[in-house]
Coordinates of C-alpha atoms in Angstrom, one line a residue:
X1187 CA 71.9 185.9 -7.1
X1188 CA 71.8 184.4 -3.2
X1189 CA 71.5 187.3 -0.6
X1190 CA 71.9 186.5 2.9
X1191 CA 69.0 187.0 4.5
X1192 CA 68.4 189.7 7.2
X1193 CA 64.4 188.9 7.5
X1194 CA 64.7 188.0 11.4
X1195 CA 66.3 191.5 12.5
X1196 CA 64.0 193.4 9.8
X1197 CA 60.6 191.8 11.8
X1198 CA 61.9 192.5 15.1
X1199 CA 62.8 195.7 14.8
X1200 CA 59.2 196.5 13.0
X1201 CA 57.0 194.9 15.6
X1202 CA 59.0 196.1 18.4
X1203 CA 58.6 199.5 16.9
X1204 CA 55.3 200.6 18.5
X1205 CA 53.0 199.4 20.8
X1206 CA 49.9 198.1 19.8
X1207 CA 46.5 199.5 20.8
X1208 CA 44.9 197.6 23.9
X1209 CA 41.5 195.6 22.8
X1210 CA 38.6 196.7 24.6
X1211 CA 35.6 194.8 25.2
X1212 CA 32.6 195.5 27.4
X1213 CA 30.8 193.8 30.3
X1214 CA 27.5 192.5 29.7
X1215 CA 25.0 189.4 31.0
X1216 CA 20.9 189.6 29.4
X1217 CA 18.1 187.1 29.8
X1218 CA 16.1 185.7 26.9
X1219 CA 13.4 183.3 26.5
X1220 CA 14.7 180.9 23.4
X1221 CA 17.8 178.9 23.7
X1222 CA 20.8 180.4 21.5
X1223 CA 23.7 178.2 20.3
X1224 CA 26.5 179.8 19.3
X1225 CA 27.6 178.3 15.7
X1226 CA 24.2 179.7 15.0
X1227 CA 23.8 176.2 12.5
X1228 CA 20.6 174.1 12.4
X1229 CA 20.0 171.4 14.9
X1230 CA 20.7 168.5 12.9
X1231 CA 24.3 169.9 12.5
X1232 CA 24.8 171.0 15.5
X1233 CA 24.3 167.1 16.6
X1234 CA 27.7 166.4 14.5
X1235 CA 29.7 168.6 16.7
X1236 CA 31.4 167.1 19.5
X1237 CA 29.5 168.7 22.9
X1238 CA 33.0 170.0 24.8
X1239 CA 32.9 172.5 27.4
X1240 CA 35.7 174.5 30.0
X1241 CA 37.7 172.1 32.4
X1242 CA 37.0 168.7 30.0
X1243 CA 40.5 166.5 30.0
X1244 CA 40.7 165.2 26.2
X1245 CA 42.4 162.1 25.2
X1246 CA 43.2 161.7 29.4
X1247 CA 45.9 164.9 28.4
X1248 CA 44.3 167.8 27.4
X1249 CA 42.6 170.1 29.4
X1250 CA 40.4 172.9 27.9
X1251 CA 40.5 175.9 28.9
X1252 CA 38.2 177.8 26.4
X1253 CA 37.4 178.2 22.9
X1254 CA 39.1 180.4 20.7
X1255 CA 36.5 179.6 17.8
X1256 CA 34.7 178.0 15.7
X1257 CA 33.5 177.8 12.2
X1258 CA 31.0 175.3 9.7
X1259 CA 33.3 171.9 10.2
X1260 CA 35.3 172.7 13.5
X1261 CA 35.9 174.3 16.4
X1262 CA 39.1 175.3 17.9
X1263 CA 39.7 174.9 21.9
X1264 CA 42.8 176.3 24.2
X1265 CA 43.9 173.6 26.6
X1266 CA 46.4 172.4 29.2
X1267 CA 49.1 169.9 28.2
X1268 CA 48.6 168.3 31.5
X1269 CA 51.6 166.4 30.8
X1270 CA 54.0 169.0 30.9
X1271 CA 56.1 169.6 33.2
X1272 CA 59.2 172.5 33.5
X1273 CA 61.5 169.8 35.0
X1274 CA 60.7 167.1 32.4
X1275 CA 61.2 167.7 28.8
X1276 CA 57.7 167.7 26.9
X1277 CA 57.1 166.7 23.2
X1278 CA 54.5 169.4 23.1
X1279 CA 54.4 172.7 24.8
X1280 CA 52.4 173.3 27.9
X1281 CA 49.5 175.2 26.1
X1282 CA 48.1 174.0 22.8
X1283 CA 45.1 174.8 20.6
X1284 CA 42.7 171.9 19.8
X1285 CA 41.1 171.6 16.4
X1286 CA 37.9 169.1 17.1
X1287 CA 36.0 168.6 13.6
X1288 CA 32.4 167.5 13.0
X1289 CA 31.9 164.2 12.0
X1290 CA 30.8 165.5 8.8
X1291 CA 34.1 166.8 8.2
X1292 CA 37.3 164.5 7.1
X1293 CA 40.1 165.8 8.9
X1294 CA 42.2 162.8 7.6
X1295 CA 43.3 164.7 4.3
X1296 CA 44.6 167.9 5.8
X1297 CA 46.2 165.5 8.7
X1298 CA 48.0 163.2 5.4
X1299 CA 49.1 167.0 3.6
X1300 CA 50.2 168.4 6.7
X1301 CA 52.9 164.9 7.4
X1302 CA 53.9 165.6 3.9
X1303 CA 55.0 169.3 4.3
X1304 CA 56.2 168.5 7.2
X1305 CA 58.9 165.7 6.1
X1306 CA 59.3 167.1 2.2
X1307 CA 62.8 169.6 3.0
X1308 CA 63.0 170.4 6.7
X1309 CA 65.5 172.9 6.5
X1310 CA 63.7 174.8 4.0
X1311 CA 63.3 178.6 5.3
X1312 CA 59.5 178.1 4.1
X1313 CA 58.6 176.2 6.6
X1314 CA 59.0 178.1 9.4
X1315 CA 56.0 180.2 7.8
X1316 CA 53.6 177.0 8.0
X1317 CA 51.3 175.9 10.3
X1318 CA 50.9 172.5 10.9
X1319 CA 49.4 170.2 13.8
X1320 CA 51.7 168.9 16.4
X1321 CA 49.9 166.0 17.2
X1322 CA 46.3 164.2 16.7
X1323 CA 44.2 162.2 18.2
X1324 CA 40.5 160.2 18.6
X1325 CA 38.1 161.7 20.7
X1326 CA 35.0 159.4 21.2
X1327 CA 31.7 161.8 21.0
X1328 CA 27.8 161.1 21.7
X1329 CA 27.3 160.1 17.5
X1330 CA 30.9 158.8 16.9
X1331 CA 34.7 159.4 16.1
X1332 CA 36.4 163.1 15.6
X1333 CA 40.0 163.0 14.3
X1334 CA 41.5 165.9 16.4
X1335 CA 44.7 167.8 15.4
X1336 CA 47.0 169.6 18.0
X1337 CA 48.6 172.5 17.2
X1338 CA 51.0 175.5 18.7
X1339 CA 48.0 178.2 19.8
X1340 CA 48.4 181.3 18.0
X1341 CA 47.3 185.0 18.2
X1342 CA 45.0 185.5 15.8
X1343 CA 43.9 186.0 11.8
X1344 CA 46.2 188.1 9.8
X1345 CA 42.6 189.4 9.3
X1346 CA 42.1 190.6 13.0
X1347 CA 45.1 191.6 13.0
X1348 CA 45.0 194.3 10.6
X1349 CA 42.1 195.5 12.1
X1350 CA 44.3 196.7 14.8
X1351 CA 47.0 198.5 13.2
X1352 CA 47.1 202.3 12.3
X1353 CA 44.6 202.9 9.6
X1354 CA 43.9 198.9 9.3
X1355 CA 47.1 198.7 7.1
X1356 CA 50.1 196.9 7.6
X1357 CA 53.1 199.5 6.8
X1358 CA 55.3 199.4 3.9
X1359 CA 58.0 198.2 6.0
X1360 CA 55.9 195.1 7.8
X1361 CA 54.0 194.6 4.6
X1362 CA 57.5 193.9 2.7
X1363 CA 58.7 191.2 5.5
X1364 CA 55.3 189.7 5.8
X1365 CA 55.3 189.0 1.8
X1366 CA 58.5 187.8 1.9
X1367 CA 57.5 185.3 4.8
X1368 CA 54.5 183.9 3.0
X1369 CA 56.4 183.8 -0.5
X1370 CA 58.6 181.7 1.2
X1371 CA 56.3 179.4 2.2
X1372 CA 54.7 179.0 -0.8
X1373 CA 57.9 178.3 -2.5
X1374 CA 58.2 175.5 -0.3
X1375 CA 55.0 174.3 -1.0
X1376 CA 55.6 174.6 -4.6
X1377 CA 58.7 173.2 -5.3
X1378 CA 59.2 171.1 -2.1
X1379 CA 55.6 169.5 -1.3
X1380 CA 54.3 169.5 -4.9
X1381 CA 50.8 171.5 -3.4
X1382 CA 48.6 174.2 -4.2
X1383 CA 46.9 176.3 -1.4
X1384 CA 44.0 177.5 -3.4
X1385 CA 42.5 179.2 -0.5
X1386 CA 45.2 182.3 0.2
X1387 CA 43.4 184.7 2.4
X1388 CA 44.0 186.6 5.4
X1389 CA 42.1 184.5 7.7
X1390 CA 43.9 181.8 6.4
X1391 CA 47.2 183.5 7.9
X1392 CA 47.5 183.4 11.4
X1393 CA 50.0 185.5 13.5
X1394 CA 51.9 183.7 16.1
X1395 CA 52.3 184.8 19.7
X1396 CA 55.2 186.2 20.7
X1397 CA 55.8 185.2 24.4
X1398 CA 54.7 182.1 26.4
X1399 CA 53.9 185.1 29.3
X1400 CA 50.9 186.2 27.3
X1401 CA 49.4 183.1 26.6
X1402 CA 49.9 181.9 30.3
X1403 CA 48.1 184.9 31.6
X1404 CA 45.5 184.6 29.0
X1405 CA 45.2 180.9 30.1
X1406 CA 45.2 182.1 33.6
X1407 CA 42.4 184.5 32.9
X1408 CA 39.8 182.1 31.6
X1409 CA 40.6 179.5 34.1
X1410 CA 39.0 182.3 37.0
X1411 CA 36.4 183.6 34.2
X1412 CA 34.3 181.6 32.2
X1413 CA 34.2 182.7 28.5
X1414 CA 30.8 183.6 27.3
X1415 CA 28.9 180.7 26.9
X1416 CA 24.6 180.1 26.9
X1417 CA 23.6 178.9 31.1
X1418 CA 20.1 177.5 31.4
X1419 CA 18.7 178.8 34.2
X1420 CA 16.0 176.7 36.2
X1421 CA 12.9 178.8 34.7
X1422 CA 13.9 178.3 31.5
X1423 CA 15.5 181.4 30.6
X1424 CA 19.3 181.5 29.0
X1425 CA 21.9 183.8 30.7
X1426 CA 24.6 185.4 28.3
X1427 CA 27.9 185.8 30.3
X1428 CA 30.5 188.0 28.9
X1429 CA 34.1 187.2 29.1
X1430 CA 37.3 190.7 29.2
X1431 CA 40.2 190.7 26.6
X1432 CA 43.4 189.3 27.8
X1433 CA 44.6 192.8 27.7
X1434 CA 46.5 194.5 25.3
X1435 CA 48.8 193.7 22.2
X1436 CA 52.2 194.5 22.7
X1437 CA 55.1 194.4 20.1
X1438 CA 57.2 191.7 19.9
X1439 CA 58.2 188.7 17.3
X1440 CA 55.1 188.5 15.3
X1441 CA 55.7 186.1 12.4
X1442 CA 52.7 184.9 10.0
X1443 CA 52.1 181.7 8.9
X1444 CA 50.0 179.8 6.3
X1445 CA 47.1 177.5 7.8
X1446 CA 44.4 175.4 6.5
X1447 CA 45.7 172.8 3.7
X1448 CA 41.9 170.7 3.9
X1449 CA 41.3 172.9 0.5
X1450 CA 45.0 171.9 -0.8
X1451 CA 45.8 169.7 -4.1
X1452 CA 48.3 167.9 -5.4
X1453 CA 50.5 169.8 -8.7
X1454 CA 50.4 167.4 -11.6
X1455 CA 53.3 166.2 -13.5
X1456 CA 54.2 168.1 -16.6
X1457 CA 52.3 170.4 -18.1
X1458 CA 48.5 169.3 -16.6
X1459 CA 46.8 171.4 -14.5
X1460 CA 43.1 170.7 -12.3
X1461 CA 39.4 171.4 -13.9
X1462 CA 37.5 172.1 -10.9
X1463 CA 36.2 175.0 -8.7
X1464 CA 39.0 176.9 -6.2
X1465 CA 39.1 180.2 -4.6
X1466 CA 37.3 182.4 -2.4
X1467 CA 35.6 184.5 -5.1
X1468 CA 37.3 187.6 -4.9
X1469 CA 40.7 185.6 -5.2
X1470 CA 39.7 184.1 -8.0
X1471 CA 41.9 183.3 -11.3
X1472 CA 41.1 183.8 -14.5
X1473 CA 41.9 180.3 -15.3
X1474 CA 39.6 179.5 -13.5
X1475 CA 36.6 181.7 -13.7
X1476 CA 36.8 180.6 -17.3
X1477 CA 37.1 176.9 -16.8
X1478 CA 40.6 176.4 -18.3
X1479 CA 43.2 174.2 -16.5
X1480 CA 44.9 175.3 -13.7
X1481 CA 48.2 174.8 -11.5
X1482 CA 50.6 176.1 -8.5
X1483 CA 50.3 179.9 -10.3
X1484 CA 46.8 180.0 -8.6
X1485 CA 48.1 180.7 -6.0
X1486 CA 50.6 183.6 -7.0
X1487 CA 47.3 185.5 -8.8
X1488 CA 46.0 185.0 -5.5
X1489 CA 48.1 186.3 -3.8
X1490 CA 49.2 189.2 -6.0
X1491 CA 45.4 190.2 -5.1
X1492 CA 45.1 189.7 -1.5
X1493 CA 48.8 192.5 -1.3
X1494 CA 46.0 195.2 -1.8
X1495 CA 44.1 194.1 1.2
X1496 CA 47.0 194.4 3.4
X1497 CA 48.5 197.3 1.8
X1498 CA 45.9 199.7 0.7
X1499 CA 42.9 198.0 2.9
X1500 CA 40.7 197.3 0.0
X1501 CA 39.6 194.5 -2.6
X1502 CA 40.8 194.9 -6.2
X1503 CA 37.6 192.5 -7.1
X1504 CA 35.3 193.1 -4.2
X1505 CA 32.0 191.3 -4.7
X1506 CA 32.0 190.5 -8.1
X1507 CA 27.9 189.7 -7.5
X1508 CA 25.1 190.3 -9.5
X1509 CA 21.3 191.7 -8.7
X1510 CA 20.6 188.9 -6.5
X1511 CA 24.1 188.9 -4.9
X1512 CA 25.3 185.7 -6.2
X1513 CA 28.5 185.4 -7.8
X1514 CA 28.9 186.2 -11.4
X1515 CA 32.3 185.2 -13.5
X1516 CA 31.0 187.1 -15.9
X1517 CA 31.1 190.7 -14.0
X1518 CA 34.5 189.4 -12.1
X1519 CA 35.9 189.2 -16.0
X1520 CA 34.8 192.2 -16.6
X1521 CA 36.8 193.8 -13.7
X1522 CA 39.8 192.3 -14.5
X1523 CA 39.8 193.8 -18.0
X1524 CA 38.6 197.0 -16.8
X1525 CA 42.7 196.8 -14.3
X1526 CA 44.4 194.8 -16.9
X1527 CA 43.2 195.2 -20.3
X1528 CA 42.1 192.6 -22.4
X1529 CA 42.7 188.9 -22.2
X1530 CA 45.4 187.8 -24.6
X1531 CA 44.2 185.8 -27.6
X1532 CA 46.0 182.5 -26.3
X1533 CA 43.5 182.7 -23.2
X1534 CA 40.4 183.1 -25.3
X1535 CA 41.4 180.0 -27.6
X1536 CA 42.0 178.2 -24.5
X1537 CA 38.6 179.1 -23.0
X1538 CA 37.0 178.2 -26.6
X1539 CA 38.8 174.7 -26.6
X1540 CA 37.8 173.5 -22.7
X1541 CA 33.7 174.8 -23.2
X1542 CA 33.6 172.3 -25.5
X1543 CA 35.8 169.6 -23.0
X1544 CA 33.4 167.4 -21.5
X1545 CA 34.2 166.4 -17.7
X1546 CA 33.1 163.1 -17.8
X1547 CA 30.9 163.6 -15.0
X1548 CA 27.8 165.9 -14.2
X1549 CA 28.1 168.6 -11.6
X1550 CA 26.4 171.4 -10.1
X1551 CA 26.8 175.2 -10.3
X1552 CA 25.7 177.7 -7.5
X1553 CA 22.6 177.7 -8.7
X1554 CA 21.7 174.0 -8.7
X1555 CA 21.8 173.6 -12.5
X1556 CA 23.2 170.2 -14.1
X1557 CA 26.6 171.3 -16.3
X1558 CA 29.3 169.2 -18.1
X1559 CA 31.8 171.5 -18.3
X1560 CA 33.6 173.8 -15.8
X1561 CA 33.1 176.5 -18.3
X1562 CA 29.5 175.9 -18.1
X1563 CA 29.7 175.7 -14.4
X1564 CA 30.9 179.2 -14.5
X1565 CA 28.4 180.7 -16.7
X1566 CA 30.4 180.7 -20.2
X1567 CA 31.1 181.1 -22.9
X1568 CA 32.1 184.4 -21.4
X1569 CA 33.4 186.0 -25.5
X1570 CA 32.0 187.0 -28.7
X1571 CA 33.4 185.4 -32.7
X1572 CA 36.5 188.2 -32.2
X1573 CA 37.6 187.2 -28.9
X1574 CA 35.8 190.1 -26.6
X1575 CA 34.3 189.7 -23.6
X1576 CA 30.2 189.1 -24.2
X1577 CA 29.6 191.9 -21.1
X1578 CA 31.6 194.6 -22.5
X1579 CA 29.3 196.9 -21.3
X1580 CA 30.6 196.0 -17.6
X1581 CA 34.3 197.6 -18.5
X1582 CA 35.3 200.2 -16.9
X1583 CA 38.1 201.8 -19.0
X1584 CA 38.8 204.8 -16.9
X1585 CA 40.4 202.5 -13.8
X1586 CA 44.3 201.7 -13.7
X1587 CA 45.9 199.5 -11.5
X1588 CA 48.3 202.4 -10.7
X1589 CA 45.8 204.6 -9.6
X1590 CA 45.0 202.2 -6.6
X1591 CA 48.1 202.3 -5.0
X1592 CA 48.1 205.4 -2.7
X1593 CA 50.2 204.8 -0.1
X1594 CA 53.2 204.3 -2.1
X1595 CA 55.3 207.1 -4.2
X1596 CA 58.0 207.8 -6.5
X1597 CA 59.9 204.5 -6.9
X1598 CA 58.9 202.3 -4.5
X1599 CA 55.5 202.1 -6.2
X1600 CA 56.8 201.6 -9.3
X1601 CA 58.7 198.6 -8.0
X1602 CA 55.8 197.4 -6.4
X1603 CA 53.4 197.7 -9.3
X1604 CA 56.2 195.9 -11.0
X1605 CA 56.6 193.4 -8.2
X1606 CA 52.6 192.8 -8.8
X1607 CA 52.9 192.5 -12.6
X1608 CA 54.6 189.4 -12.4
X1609 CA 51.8 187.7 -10.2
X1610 CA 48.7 189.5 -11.8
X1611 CA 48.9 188.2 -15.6
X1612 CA 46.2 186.4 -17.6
X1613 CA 48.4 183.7 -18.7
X1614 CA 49.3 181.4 -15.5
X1615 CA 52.6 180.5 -17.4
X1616 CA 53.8 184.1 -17.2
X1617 CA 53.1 184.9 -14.1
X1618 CA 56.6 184.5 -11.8
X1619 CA 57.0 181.7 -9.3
X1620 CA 57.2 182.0 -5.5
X1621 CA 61.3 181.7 -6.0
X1622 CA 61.9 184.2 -8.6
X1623 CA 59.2 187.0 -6.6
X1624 CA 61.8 186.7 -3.8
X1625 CA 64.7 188.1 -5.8
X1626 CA 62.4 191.2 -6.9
X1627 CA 64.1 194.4 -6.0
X1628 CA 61.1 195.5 -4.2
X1629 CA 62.4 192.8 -1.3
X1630 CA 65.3 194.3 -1.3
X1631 CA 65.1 195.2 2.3
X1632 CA 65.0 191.5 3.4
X1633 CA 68.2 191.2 2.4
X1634 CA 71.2 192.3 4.6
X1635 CA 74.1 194.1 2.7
X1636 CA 72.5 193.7 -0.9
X1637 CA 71.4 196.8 -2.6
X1638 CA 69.6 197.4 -6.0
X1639 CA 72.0 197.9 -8.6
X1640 CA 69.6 200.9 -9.9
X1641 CA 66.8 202.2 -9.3
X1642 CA 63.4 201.6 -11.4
X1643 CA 63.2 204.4 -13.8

């Protein structure tokens, strides 16, 4: 049944709702005797990253401004689109973020995915949840060539984000749109551009801002104060130099949208599915864990799992880790028994059939160790001759997945426990796709003038 959508008004009334809370920061400048860099990575990698600093003019257009991060294979730079102008129409908008890679890392692949998204269906409502670059370019560094990409600049994580919201929770209301939002996209990646995500996570969702005003005072800011950054003085010694927030996050038009496609692959036709490790380990799916083929439902486990984060503010799976902190599949299958029960017996045959299917190649698992299949990689065979799980002494029987939902009653959290039982089952093939999860009653109030024909008993 189509519904016409009312998702637009829904958001704007949420976020305009209330106000939120101003970020603080405090004042600070100290003196120490060793040199500090900031990525806090060893010299030799440090080398690979291209040396960019405030006030630079990239590719003879960009001027930066400061930078709003970095991580292992990037950093990420606010600049000046210094050719825009109000009176001339601009291809790109007069602020943009900079994404400048180490040479190390190939930012070819997520440039290729991204041009594929962006041509697959353009009038897809998905897309509009996507984050893609807006341009690229070469920047010529001290040891070589770093693929840039260009994109819109953005608030933040959905992460950091959170973190600012009344009891770190996104409310039902919000919650609701926000899932709708990123179920669209997703259904657009699915059935449009033929890719898996593998990597759904919250700081893998950023939240766009919602006025240019912001941004330009923000720009404004930094362009009279110099973000932190390590000066050396002339005896030697490093001076720290703080940097104040931008001031305070007001309400407005905050829309999420799904970032980062380096991690991305392609679906395969038919039935065939990847053998190969995905997934921040909490996210994990069974399929996976186990070493059994998998596909685009990956991503619907995962993100059936990451709805407790923003809901409830907690980790179904949190640090499935063993003594030594390492991950260990075998304590992660053991959790998902102890919320789901156990495993159908199609799963275990399957898990029995691929530890014996060789991958043709030799590969590594976390701890160094030479293994031929992914099963192996993971640590199996993970059950006994009658198809239980070897570590049955990990189960915890007493848990239900109803008990973890807390801030839901009555009927809305039975539709939502029935809204997550199509994306949390063992089997990939049952679990529902991106499509049909967007009928589910419990997006109901995306919809304008549709309402349930009854309610969940």
């Amino acid at each position: 049944m189509t519904r016409p959508r009312s998702i637009w008004r829904t958001l704007s009334c949420i976020t305009r709702s209330r106000p939120h809370p101003p970020i603080r920061s405090v004042s600070t400048a100290s003196f120490i005797n060793e040199p500090i860099e900031e990525e806090l990575l060893a010299s030799d990698r440090l080398d690979r990253f291209h040396p960019t600093s405030p006030g630079q003019v990239l590719d003879n257009r960009f001027k930066t401004i400061v930078k709003l991060g970095f991580g292992a294979g990037s950093t990420v730079w606010l600049a000046e689109n210094l050719k825009f102008k109000r009176w001339v129409k601009s291809s790109l908008p007069r602020y943009v973020s900079i994404k400048i890679p180490a040479l190390d890392t190939d930012a070819s692949g997520e440039l290729v995915k991204s041009r594929r998204i962006s041509n697959a269906q353009a009038s897809h409502d998905g897309l509009s949840f996507i984050r893609l670059p807006i341009d690229s370019f070469e920047l010529q560094g001290p040891h070589g060539t770093h693929l840039c990409l260009v994109y819109e600049p953005m608030r933040e994580t959905l992460f950091h984000f959170q973190r600012r919201l009344p009891d770190q929770r996104l409310g039902p209301p919000l919650f609701k749109s926000y899932m709708f939002m990123i179920l669209e996209a997703l259904d657009y990646l699915h059935t449009h551009c033929h890719l898996i995500h593998t990597d759904i996570k919250d700081d893998n969702i950023l939240i766009t801002i919602e006025n240019d005003k912001l941004l330009a005072d923000f720009a404004s800011h930094h362009e009279k104060c110099s973000q932190p950054r390590h000066v050396r003085a002339v005896d030697g010694r490093v001076t720290y130099l703080s940097q104040d927030d931008f001031g305070s996050l007001q309400g407005g038009r905050l829309l999420p949208k799904l970032s980062d496609f380096n991690l991305s692959f392609p679906g395969l036709p038919g039935d065939k599915g990847h053998l190969s490790a995905i997934q921040s380990h909490r996210y994990r799916a069974p399929e996976v864990l186990l070493g059994c083929p998998w596909s685009y439902s990956v991503d619907i486990w995962n993100l059936g799992l990451l709805m407790w984060n923003l809901l409830e503010d907690v980790s179904l799976f949190d640090k499935p880790a063993n003594e030594s902190g390492e991950y260990d599949a075998h304590i992660h299958l053991a959790q998902i028994v102890s919320l789901l029960g156990e495993p159908p017996e199609t799963l275990v045959k399957r898990e029995r059939l691929y530890g014996k299917a060789r991958l043709g190649r030799t590969i590594l698992n976390l701890r160094g160790e030479a293994c031929g299949t992914m099963n192996e990689f993971w640590g199996g065979p993970f059950f006994d001759d009658d198809g239980k799980i070897l570590r049955r002494d990990l189960v915890n029987e007493g848990r239900k997945l109803s008990d973890t939902v807390t801030v839901l009653t009555c009927h809305e959290k039975e539709a939502f426990l029935d809204f997550a039982s199509g994306m949390l089952q063992w089997l990939p093939e049952n679990r529902k796709t991106a499509k049909e999860l967007l009928e589910h009653p419990f997006l109901a109030s995306c919809y304008e003038g549709w309402e349930p024909e009854e309610e969940m008993s």
